[in-house]
Coordinates of C-alpha atoms in Angstrom, one line a residue:
X1 CA 27.0 9.8 23.2
X2 CA 23.6 10.4 21.9
X3 CA 22.9 10.5 18.2
X4 CA 23.3 13.7 16.8
X5 CA 20.1 15.1 15.1
X6 CA 19.5 14.0 11.6
X7 CA 18.7 17.6 10.3
X8 CA 22.3 18.4 11.0
X9 CA 23.3 16.0 8.3
X10 CA 24.9 17.5 5.1
X11 CA 25.5 15.9 1.7
X12 CA 28.9 16.1 0.4
X13 CA 29.9 16.1 -3.0
X14 CA 32.1 12.8 -4.1
X15 CA 35.4 14.5 -3.6
X16 CA 34.6 16.2 -0.3
X17 CA 33.1 12.8 0.7
X18 CA 36.4 11.1 0.2
X19 CA 38.3 13.7 2.2
X20 CA 35.8 13.5 5.1
X21 CA 36.1 9.7 5.3
X22 CA 40.0 10.0 5.5
X23 CA 39.4 12.5 8.4
X24 CA 36.9 10.0 10.1
X25 CA 39.2 7.4 9.7
X26 CA 42.0 9.2 11.3
X27 CA 39.6 10.5 14.1
X28 CA 38.8 7.0 15.1
X29 CA 42.3 5.6 15.0
X30 CA 43.8 8.4 17.1
X31 CA 42.6 9.5 20.4
X32 CA 41.5 13.0 20.8
X33 CA 43.5 15.3 22.8
X34 CA 43.6 18.6 24.7
X35 CA 46.4 21.2 24.5
X36 CA 46.7 22.5 27.6
X37 CA 47.4 26.2 26.5
X38 CA 46.0 28.3 23.9
X39 CA 49.8 29.5 23.7
X40 CA 52.0 26.4 23.3
X41 CA 55.6 26.3 23.8
X42 CA 57.6 26.6 20.8
X43 CA 61.1 27.3 19.2
X44 CA 61.7 27.7 15.4
X45 CA 59.3 25.3 14.1
X46 CA 58.7 22.7 17.0
X47 CA 55.4 23.4 19.2
X48 CA 54.0 21.4 22.2
X49 CA 51.6 22.3 24.9
X50 CA 52.5 24.4 27.7
X51 CA 50.8 21.9 30.2
X52 CA 50.0 18.5 30.0
X53 CA 48.3 16.1 32.6
X54 CA 48.6 12.7 33.0
X55 CA 46.3 10.3 35.2
X56 CA 48.0 9.1 38.9
X57 CA 49.1 5.8 39.3
X58 CA 46.1 3.6 39.5
X59 CA 44.1 6.8 39.0
X60 CA 40.8 7.4 37.1
X61 CA 41.4 6.7 33.0
X62 CA 41.5 10.0 31.2
X63 CA 38.4 10.8 28.9
X64 CA 39.2 10.3 25.3
X65 CA 39.2 14.0 24.8
X66 CA 42.4 14.5 27.1
X67 CA 44.6 11.5 26.2
X68 CA 47.3 12.3 23.5
X69 CA 49.8 15.1 23.8
X70 CA 50.3 17.1 20.4
X71 CA 53.7 17.7 19.2
X72 CA 54.5 19.3 15.7
X73 CA 57.4 20.4 13.8
X74 CA 57.3 22.1 10.5
X75 CA 59.5 24.7 9.0
X76 CA 59.3 26.8 6.0
X77 CA 57.4 25.3 3.0
X78 CA 57.8 21.7 4.1
X79 CA 54.7 20.2 4.3
X80 CA 55.2 16.5 4.2
X81 CA 56.9 14.0 6.5
X82 CA 59.0 12.2 3.7
X83 CA 61.5 9.7 4.5
X84 CA 62.9 9.5 8.2
X85 CA 65.6 12.0 8.3
X86 CA 64.5 13.8 11.3
X87 CA 65.3 12.9 14.8
X88 CA 62.9 13.5 17.7
X89 CA 64.2 13.4 21.4
X90 CA 61.8 13.3 24.4
X91 CA 63.5 13.3 27.8
X92 CA 62.1 13.3 31.5
X93 CA 65.5 12.5 32.9
X94 CA 65.1 15.7 35.2
X95 CA 61.8 14.4 36.7
X96 CA 62.6 10.5 36.8
X97 CA 61.0 10.2 40.3
X98 CA 57.7 11.8 38.7
X99 CA 57.6 11.0 35.1
X100 CA 58.4 8.0 32.5
X101 CA 58.1 7.7 28.7
X102 CA 56.4 5.0 26.8
X103 CA 57.1 4.7 23.1
X104 CA 54.8 3.9 20.5
X105 CA 54.9 3.2 16.7
X106 CA 58.3 2.4 14.8
X107 CA 61.9 3.9 14.6
X108 CA 62.2 4.6 18.4
X109 CA 64.5 3.5 21.2
X110 CA 64.4 3.9 24.9
X111 CA 67.3 4.3 27.3
X112 CA 67.5 5.7 30.6
X113 CA 64.8 3.5 32.4
X114 CA 62.3 5.2 30.3
X115 CA 63.4 8.6 30.8
X116 CA 64.6 9.3 27.1
X117 CA 63.0 8.2 24.0
X118 CA 64.7 9.0 20.7
X119 CA 62.7 8.4 17.3
X120 CA 63.5 8.7 13.5
X121 CA 61.0 10.7 11.9
X122 CA 60.0 12.5 8.7
X123 CA 61.1 16.0 7.8
X124 CA 57.8 17.6 9.4
X125 CA 56.5 15.8 12.2
X126 CA 52.9 15.7 14.0
X127 CA 52.3 13.3 16.6
X128 CA 48.7 13.0 15.9
X129 CA 49.4 11.5 12.5
X130 CA 52.7 10.1 12.7
X131 CA 53.0 6.4 14.0
X132 CA 56.4 7.2 15.9
X133 CA 56.8 9.1 19.4
X134 CA 56.3 8.6 23.1
X135 CA 53.7 9.4 25.8
X136 CA 54.5 10.8 29.3
X137 CA 53.1 8.9 32.0
X138 CA 53.4 8.9 35.9
X139 CA 56.0 7.5 37.6
X140 CA 55.2 4.5 40.4
X141 CA 55.1 6.5 43.7
X142 CA 54.1 9.7 42.5
X143 CA 51.1 11.6 43.3
X144 CA 48.6 14.0 42.2
X145 CA 49.9 17.4 42.1
X146 CA 53.6 16.3 41.3
X147 CA 55.0 18.0 38.2
X148 CA 58.0 17.5 35.9
X149 CA 59.4 19.1 32.7
X150 CA 59.4 17.1 29.4
X151 CA 62.1 18.4 27.2
X152 CA 61.6 18.1 23.7
X153 CA 64.4 18.4 20.8
X154 CA 64.2 18.0 17.0
X155 CA 67.2 17.8 14.6
X156 CA 66.3 18.7 11.1
X157 CA 67.8 16.8 8.1
X158 CA 69.8 20.1 7.5
X159 CA 71.1 20.1 11.0
X160 CA 68.7 22.9 12.4
X161 CA 67.8 22.4 15.9
X162 CA 64.7 23.4 17.8
X163 CA 63.6 22.7 21.3
X164 CA 60.5 23.1 23.3
X165 CA 59.5 22.3 26.8
X166 CA 56.3 20.9 28.4
X167 CA 55.1 20.9 32.2
X168 CA 53.8 17.6 33.0
X169 CA 51.2 17.5 36.0
X170 CA 50.2 14.3 37.6
X171 CA 46.6 14.4 37.7
X172 CA 44.4 17.2 36.7
X173 CA 40.6 18.5 36.8
X174 CA 38.4 16.6 34.7
X175 CA 35.1 18.7 34.1
X176 CA 31.7 16.7 33.3
X177 CA 28.6 18.6 32.3
X178 CA 25.1 17.6 33.6
X179 CA 22.8 17.1 30.8
X180 CA 19.8 15.0 30.1
X181 CA 20.0 12.9 26.9
X182 CA 16.5 14.1 25.7
X183 CA 13.7 16.6 26.6
X184 CA 10.1 15.6 25.4
X185 CA 6.7 17.0 25.4
X186 CA 7.5 20.7 24.8
X187 CA 4.8 22.6 23.2
X188 CA 5.7 24.2 19.9
X189 CA 6.9 27.7 20.5
X190 CA 7.1 27.4 24.2
X191 CA 9.8 27.6 26.5
X192 CA 11.6 25.1 28.8
X193 CA 14.1 25.0 31.4
X194 CA 17.5 23.4 31.8
X195 CA 19.9 23.4 34.7
X196 CA 23.4 24.3 34.2
X197 CA 25.7 22.2 36.1
X198 CA 29.5 21.2 36.2
X199 CA 31.4 18.7 38.4
X200 CA 35.0 18.3 38.7
X201 CA 35.6 14.5 39.0
X202 CA 39.7 14.9 38.6
X203 CA 42.2 15.0 41.2
X204 CA 43.4 18.7 41.0
X205 CA 41.6 22.2 41.3
X206 CA 40.0 23.8 38.2
X207 CA 41.4 27.2 38.2
X208 CA 38.7 29.1 36.4
X209 CA 35.8 27.6 34.3
X210 CA 34.7 28.1 30.8
X211 CA 31.2 27.2 30.0
X212 CA 29.8 27.4 26.2
X213 CA 26.2 26.3 24.9
X214 CA 24.7 26.5 21.6
X215 CA 21.0 25.7 20.5
X216 CA 20.6 23.9 17.0
X217 CA 17.6 23.0 14.7
X218 CA 16.0 26.3 15.4
X219 CA 16.0 26.2 19.2
X220 CA 16.4 29.6 20.5
X221 CA 18.2 31.1 23.6
X222 CA 15.6 33.8 24.8
X223 CA 17.9 34.6 27.8
X224 CA 20.9 36.7 27.4
X225 CA 23.3 36.6 30.4
X226 CA 25.4 39.9 31.1
X227 CA 28.6 38.0 31.7
X228 CA 28.2 35.9 28.4
X229 CA 28.8 36.4 24.6
X230 CA 26.1 35.5 22.0
X231 CA 26.7 35.0 18.5
X232 CA 24.6 33.6 15.6
X233 CA 21.7 36.1 15.2
X234 CA 20.6 39.3 16.5
X235 CA 16.9 38.2 17.4
X236 CA 17.7 34.6 18.1
X237 CA 21.2 34.2 19.4
X238 CA 22.3 30.4 19.0
X239 CA 25.6 30.2 20.9
X240 CA 26.6 31.5 24.4
X241 CA 30.3 31.4 25.5
X242 CA 30.7 32.4 29.4
X243 CA 33.9 32.6 31.8
X244 CA 34.2 32.4 35.4
X245 CA 38.0 33.2 35.7
X246 CA 37.4 33.6 39.8
X247 CA 36.0 30.1 40.1
X248 CA 38.0 27.6 41.8
X249 CA 36.4 24.1 41.5
X250 CA 37.9 21.8 43.9
X251 CA 38.0 17.7 43.1
X252 CA 34.7 16.1 44.1
X253 CA 32.7 19.7 44.0
X254 CA 30.0 20.6 41.6
X255 CA 29.1 24.1 40.5
X256 CA 25.5 25.3 39.6
X257 CA 24.9 28.2 37.3
X258 CA 21.7 30.3 38.1
X259 CA 19.1 31.1 37.3
X260 CA 19.5 28.3 34.7
X261 CA 19.1 28.1 31.2
X262 CA 15.6 28.8 29.3
X263 CA 15.4 27.4 25.6
X264 CA 12.6 28.3 23.3
X265 CA 11.2 25.5 20.5
X266 CA 10.4 26.1 17.3
X267 CA 6.9 26.7 16.0
X268 CA 7.1 23.9 13.1
X269 CA 10.3 21.8 13.7
X270 CA 9.7 18.8 16.2
X271 CA 13.3 18.4 16.9
X272 CA 16.2 20.4 18.2
X273 CA 19.4 19.9 20.2
X274 CA 21.4 21.6 22.3
X275 CA 25.2 21.4 22.9
X276 CA 27.1 22.0 26.2
X277 CA 30.7 21.9 27.0
X278 CA 32.9 23.3 29.9
X279 CA 36.7 23.3 30.3
X280 CA 39.2 24.5 33.1
X281 CA 39.9 27.9 31.8
X282 CA 43.6 28.1 32.1
X283 CA 43.8 24.8 29.9
X284 CA 41.9 26.1 27.0
X285 CA 39.1 24.4 25.1
X286 CA 39.2 20.7 24.1
X287 CA 40.5 19.6 20.5
X288 CA 37.6 20.4 17.8
X289 CA 35.6 22.7 20.2
X290 CA 35.7 25.9 18.6
X291 CA 35.0 29.0 20.6
X292 CA 33.1 31.7 18.4
X293 CA 35.0 35.0 18.0
X294 CA 33.1 38.3 18.5
X295 CA 29.8 38.5 19.7
X296 CA 27.8 40.7 22.0
X297 CA 27.5 40.7 25.6
X298 CA 24.0 39.9 27.0
X299 CA 21.9 42.5 28.5
X300 CA 20.1 40.5 31.1
X301 CA 21.3 39.5 34.6
X302 CA 24.5 37.6 34.9
X303 CA 24.9 34.2 35.3
X304 CA 26.0 33.1 38.9
X305 CA 28.2 30.4 39.8
X306 CA 27.2 28.7 43.0
X307 CA 29.2 25.6 44.5
X308 CA 26.6 23.3 45.8
X309 CA 25.4 19.7 45.2
X310 CA 24.1 19.7 41.6
X311 CA 21.1 17.0 42.2
X312 CA 20.8 13.8 40.1
X313 CA 20.8 13.3 36.5
X314 CA 23.3 12.0 33.7
X315 CA 26.7 13.6 33.5
X316 CA 29.1 13.4 30.4
X317 CA 32.8 14.0 30.3
X318 CA 32.6 14.2 26.4
X319 CA 34.0 17.1 24.8
X320 CA 30.6 18.1 23.8
X321 CA 27.5 16.9 25.6
X322 CA 24.3 16.7 23.3
X323 CA 20.6 16.9 24.6
X324 CA 17.7 16.5 21.9
X325 CA 14.9 18.5 22.4
X326 CA 11.5 17.0 20.9
X327 CA 8.4 19.2 20.6
X328 CA 5.0 17.8 20.9
X329 CA 4.1 18.6 17.2
X330 CA 3.7 15.5 15.4
X331 CA 4.3 14.7 11.6
X332 CA 2.1 12.1 10.0
X333 CA 4.0 10.3 7.5
X334 CA 2.4 8.2 4.7
X335 CA 3.8 5.7 2.1
X336 CA 2.7 6.2 -1.6
X337 CA 2.4 3.1 -3.6
X338 CA 1.3 2.8 -7.2
X339 CA -1.4 1.1 -9.5
X340 CA 0.1 -0.1 -12.8
X341 CA -1.4 -1.3 -16.1
X342 CA 1.1 -3.0 -18.2
X343 CA 1.5 -5.4 -21.2
X344 CA 3.1 -8.8 -20.5
X345 CA 6.8 -7.9 -21.6
X346 CA 6.1 -4.2 -21.4
X347 CA 8.0 -1.7 -19.7
X348 CA 6.6 1.0 -17.3
X349 CA 8.1 3.9 -14.8
X350 CA 6.5 3.3 -11.6
X351 CA 7.1 6.0 -8.7
X352 CA 6.8 5.2 -5.2
X353 CA 7.6 7.2 -2.3
X354 CA 6.2 9.2 0.9
X355 CA 4.5 12.3 2.1
X356 CA 4.1 14.1 5.1
X357 CA 0.6 15.6 6.3
X358 CA 2.3 17.7 9.3
X359 CA 1.3 19.6 11.2
X360 CA 5.0 19.4 12.6
X361 CA 8.3 19.3 10.4
X362 CA 10.4 16.6 11.1
X363 CA 13.5 18.4 9.7
X364 CA 15.1 18.2 6.3
X365 CA 17.1 15.0 7.2
X366 CA 14.0 12.8 7.8
X367 CA 14.4 9.5 9.9
X368 CA 12.7 7.2 7.5
X369 CA 13.9 4.7 4.7
X370 CA 11.4 3.7 1.9
X371 CA 11.6 -0.1 1.5
X372 CA 10.1 -1.1 -2.0
X373 CA 9.5 -4.9 -2.8
X374 CA 9.6 -5.1 -6.5
X375 CA 6.1 -6.8 -7.9
X376 CA 6.7 -10.5 -8.4
X377 CA 7.9 -11.4 -11.8
X378 CA 9.0 -7.8 -12.7
X379 CA 12.6 -6.7 -13.4
X380 CA 14.3 -3.5 -12.7
X381 CA 15.7 -2.1 -15.7
X382 CA 16.5 1.4 -14.2
X383 CA 16.6 2.5 -10.6
X384 CA 16.8 5.9 -8.9
X385 CA 20.3 7.5 -9.1
X386 CA 22.3 10.5 -7.1
X387 CA 24.8 12.7 -8.5
X388 CA 28.0 12.4 -5.8
X389 CA 29.8 14.6 -8.1
X390 CA 30.0 16.5 -11.8
X391 CA 28.5 14.0 -13.9
X392 CA 29.1 11.0 -11.4
X393 CA 26.3 9.2 -10.5
X394 CA 25.7 6.0 -8.5
X395 CA 22.6 4.3 -7.1
X396 CA 20.5 6.1 -4.4
X397 CA 19.2 2.8 -2.8
X398 CA 20.8 -0.5 -1.3
X399 CA 19.2 -3.4 -2.6
X400 CA 19.1 -7.2 -2.0
X401 CA 17.3 -9.4 -4.5
X402 CA 14.1 -7.6 -5.1
X403 CA 13.9 -5.5 -2.0
X404 CA 15.3 -1.6 -2.4
X405 CA 15.9 0.4 0.5
X406 CA 16.1 4.1 -0.2
X407 CA 16.5 7.2 2.0
X408 CA 13.5 9.5 2.4
X409 CA 14.0 13.2 3.2
X410 CA 10.6 14.6 2.9
X411 CA 9.8 17.1 5.6
X412 CA 7.5 20.2 5.4
X413 CA 3.9 19.3 5.8
X414 CA 2.0 18.9 2.5
X415 CA 5.3 18.0 0.7
X416 CA 5.9 14.6 -0.9
X417 CA 8.9 12.6 -2.4
X418 CA 8.7 10.0 -4.9
X419 CA 11.5 8.0 -6.5
X420 CA 11.1 6.4 -10.0
X421 CA 11.7 2.9 -11.1
X422 CA 11.7 1.4 -14.6
X423 CA 10.3 -2.0 -14.6
X424 CA 9.9 -4.9 -17.1
X425 CA 6.8 -7.1 -16.5
X426 CA 6.8 -10.6 -17.0
X427 CA 3.7 -12.9 -18.2
X428 CA 2.8 -13.6 -14.8
X429 CA 3.5 -10.5 -12.6
X430 CA 2.1 -10.0 -9.1
X431 CA 1.8 -7.2 -6.8
X432 CA 4.7 -5.1 -4.8
X433 CA 4.3 -3.3 -1.7
X434 CA 6.0 -0.2 -0.1
X435 CA 6.7 0.3 3.6
X436 CA 8.2 3.2 5.6
X437 CA 11.0 1.9 8.1
X438 CA 12.9 3.9 11.1
X439 CA 16.4 4.6 9.7
X440 CA 18.9 3.0 11.6
X441 CA 20.4 5.1 14.7
X442 CA 17.8 7.6 14.0
X443 CA 14.8 8.5 16.4
X444 CA 11.9 9.2 14.0
X445 CA 9.3 12.0 14.6
X446 CA 6.4 11.2 16.7
X447 CA 3.5 10.1 14.1
X448 CA 0.2 10.0 15.3
X449 CA -0.9 7.2 12.7
X450 CA 1.5 4.8 11.5
X451 CA -1.3 2.7 9.9
X452 CA -0.6 4.4 6.5
X453 CA 3.3 3.4 6.4
X454 CA 2.3 0.7 4.1
X455 CA 1.0 1.1 0.5
X456 CA 0.5 -1.5 -2.2
X457 CA 1.9 -1.6 -5.9
X458 CA -0.9 -3.3 -7.6
X459 CA -0.2 -4.8 -11.4
X460 CA -3.0 -5.0 -13.9
X461 CA -1.6 -7.2 -16.9
X462 CA -3.7 -6.7 -20.0
X463 CA -2.4 -7.8 -23.4
X464 CA -4.6 -5.1 -25.2
X465 CA -2.7 -2.2 -23.4
X466 CA 0.2 -3.1 -25.8
X467 CA -1.6 -1.9 -28.7
X468 CA -3.5 0.9 -27.4
X469 CA -0.1 2.3 -25.9
X470 CA 1.4 2.6 -29.2
X471 CA -1.2 4.5 -30.6
X472 CA -3.6 7.3 -29.5
X473 CA -2.2 6.9 -25.7
X474 CA 1.4 8.2 -26.9
X475 CA -0.2 10.5 -29.4
X476 CA -2.1 12.3 -26.6
X477 CA 1.2 12.4 -24.7
X478 CA 3.2 13.6 -27.7
X479 CA 0.5 16.5 -28.2
X480 CA 0.3 17.4 -24.3
X481 CA 4.4 17.5 -24.4
X482 CA 4.5 19.8 -27.4
X483 CA 2.0 22.0 -25.8
X484 CA 4.2 22.0 -22.5
X485 CA 7.1 22.9 -24.4
X486 CA 5.6 25.7 -26.4
X487 CA 4.0 27.2 -23.0
X488 CA 7.9 27.0 -21.7
X489 CA 9.2 28.4 -24.6
X490 CA 6.6 31.2 -24.6
X491 CA 7.1 31.8 -21.0
X492 CA 10.9 32.2 -21.6
X493 CA 10.3 34.8 -24.2
X494 CA 7.9 36.5 -21.9
X495 CA 10.6 36.8 -18.9
X496 CA 13.2 37.7 -21.5
X497 CA 11.0 40.8 -22.6
X498 CA 10.4 41.5 -19.1
X499 CA 14.1 41.7 -18.2
X500 CA 14.7 43.9 -21.2
X501 CA 12.3 46.5 -20.0

């Protein structure tokens, strides 16, 4: 999957970051799944999808989004799994010629030649989080289109019994979206075209197709098709959701939606993104793909589906297919160095950083890191810190020996960002250097002049500076600081008076 744009990153607080980290780990460990119906089969606390698809014997491996069936049990105020005092039974004995079960995790036993699995589970259960359960798979000799029932039974610690049934189908539709990974060279504020095409690489027909596309990073959707719902702004809608209930897309066929999609780039930002997703309408959207509620129907011509070859290009079976749109609007970054005059053994605050001279706006996330090599012979007493929670700080930069690597977030033309380091200089301190380097896994904005990505940090050692720094120099700063404080206090009084009026 292509890297998501950097301007979509959000800085989390310490507590939120900890929660997000746990969720990311769980997402990495557990395969993604799709519930086959928006209305799962359920009975007094036990829920399971109405329909689930498995690959045929020796068939194509399913995409990650489709792999794991989602079964849950929760009743009343019970929110925790607790000890394994519950009992989950999964049974396909009525469809032995079509289906089998494969257990996973601990605490499960198999009987009936793989037709029944019984697991000891907690007082609540979630197959995406509990390491005990079973997955249905196609029995040898079954073929695409065969189906059978998976019967589920959960017995709670208090003896309460819940049941559910899922229809398991051998084979199924696998929809892929055609998308370029990047679109480049678009003029600021101009429109560019994009084909909308979906193909079915699965084994069975897709009964109806849902299509959703969303523009991010100040891209706009100037078209409003009559058979789509639009959300995200009156003048510049960001998300479109379109359904084609009468469309039957057979295996191996491609549908092209005309007249295609138009997207308009930002006047300032040089990077935006487009997300596309398509799924069989009768199966529902994939896990984590949220269909927006409400919205307004478009007032333009309808988006029409035509089953025909979709041309060449990249195809994606991910739950969301991303396309990065690069505007031909360069952003000129320049490193900011420093000139330091210090006495041997003295301390100085040194500020280094970068600025952008535009004309483009690369987005708030930025794509460069600042690499600061500390002047030779100098010691870092204080380094830049960031607040990750209330009164909880940690170093902003990573460092190895005397090299500090720090994230930069300058973006709007004419702005700069500097970072403060407090250094103590030795008797023979030398010079340092600042360099701008491309952040790992990020694509930097186009820079017409990279020669200014390096700047020097020069050091002049002067023993006489120590005496001047303790006399008139500090006095001058004290007077200046007092005058600034007077101005701030006076300004505050004026503001209060104005508010009273």
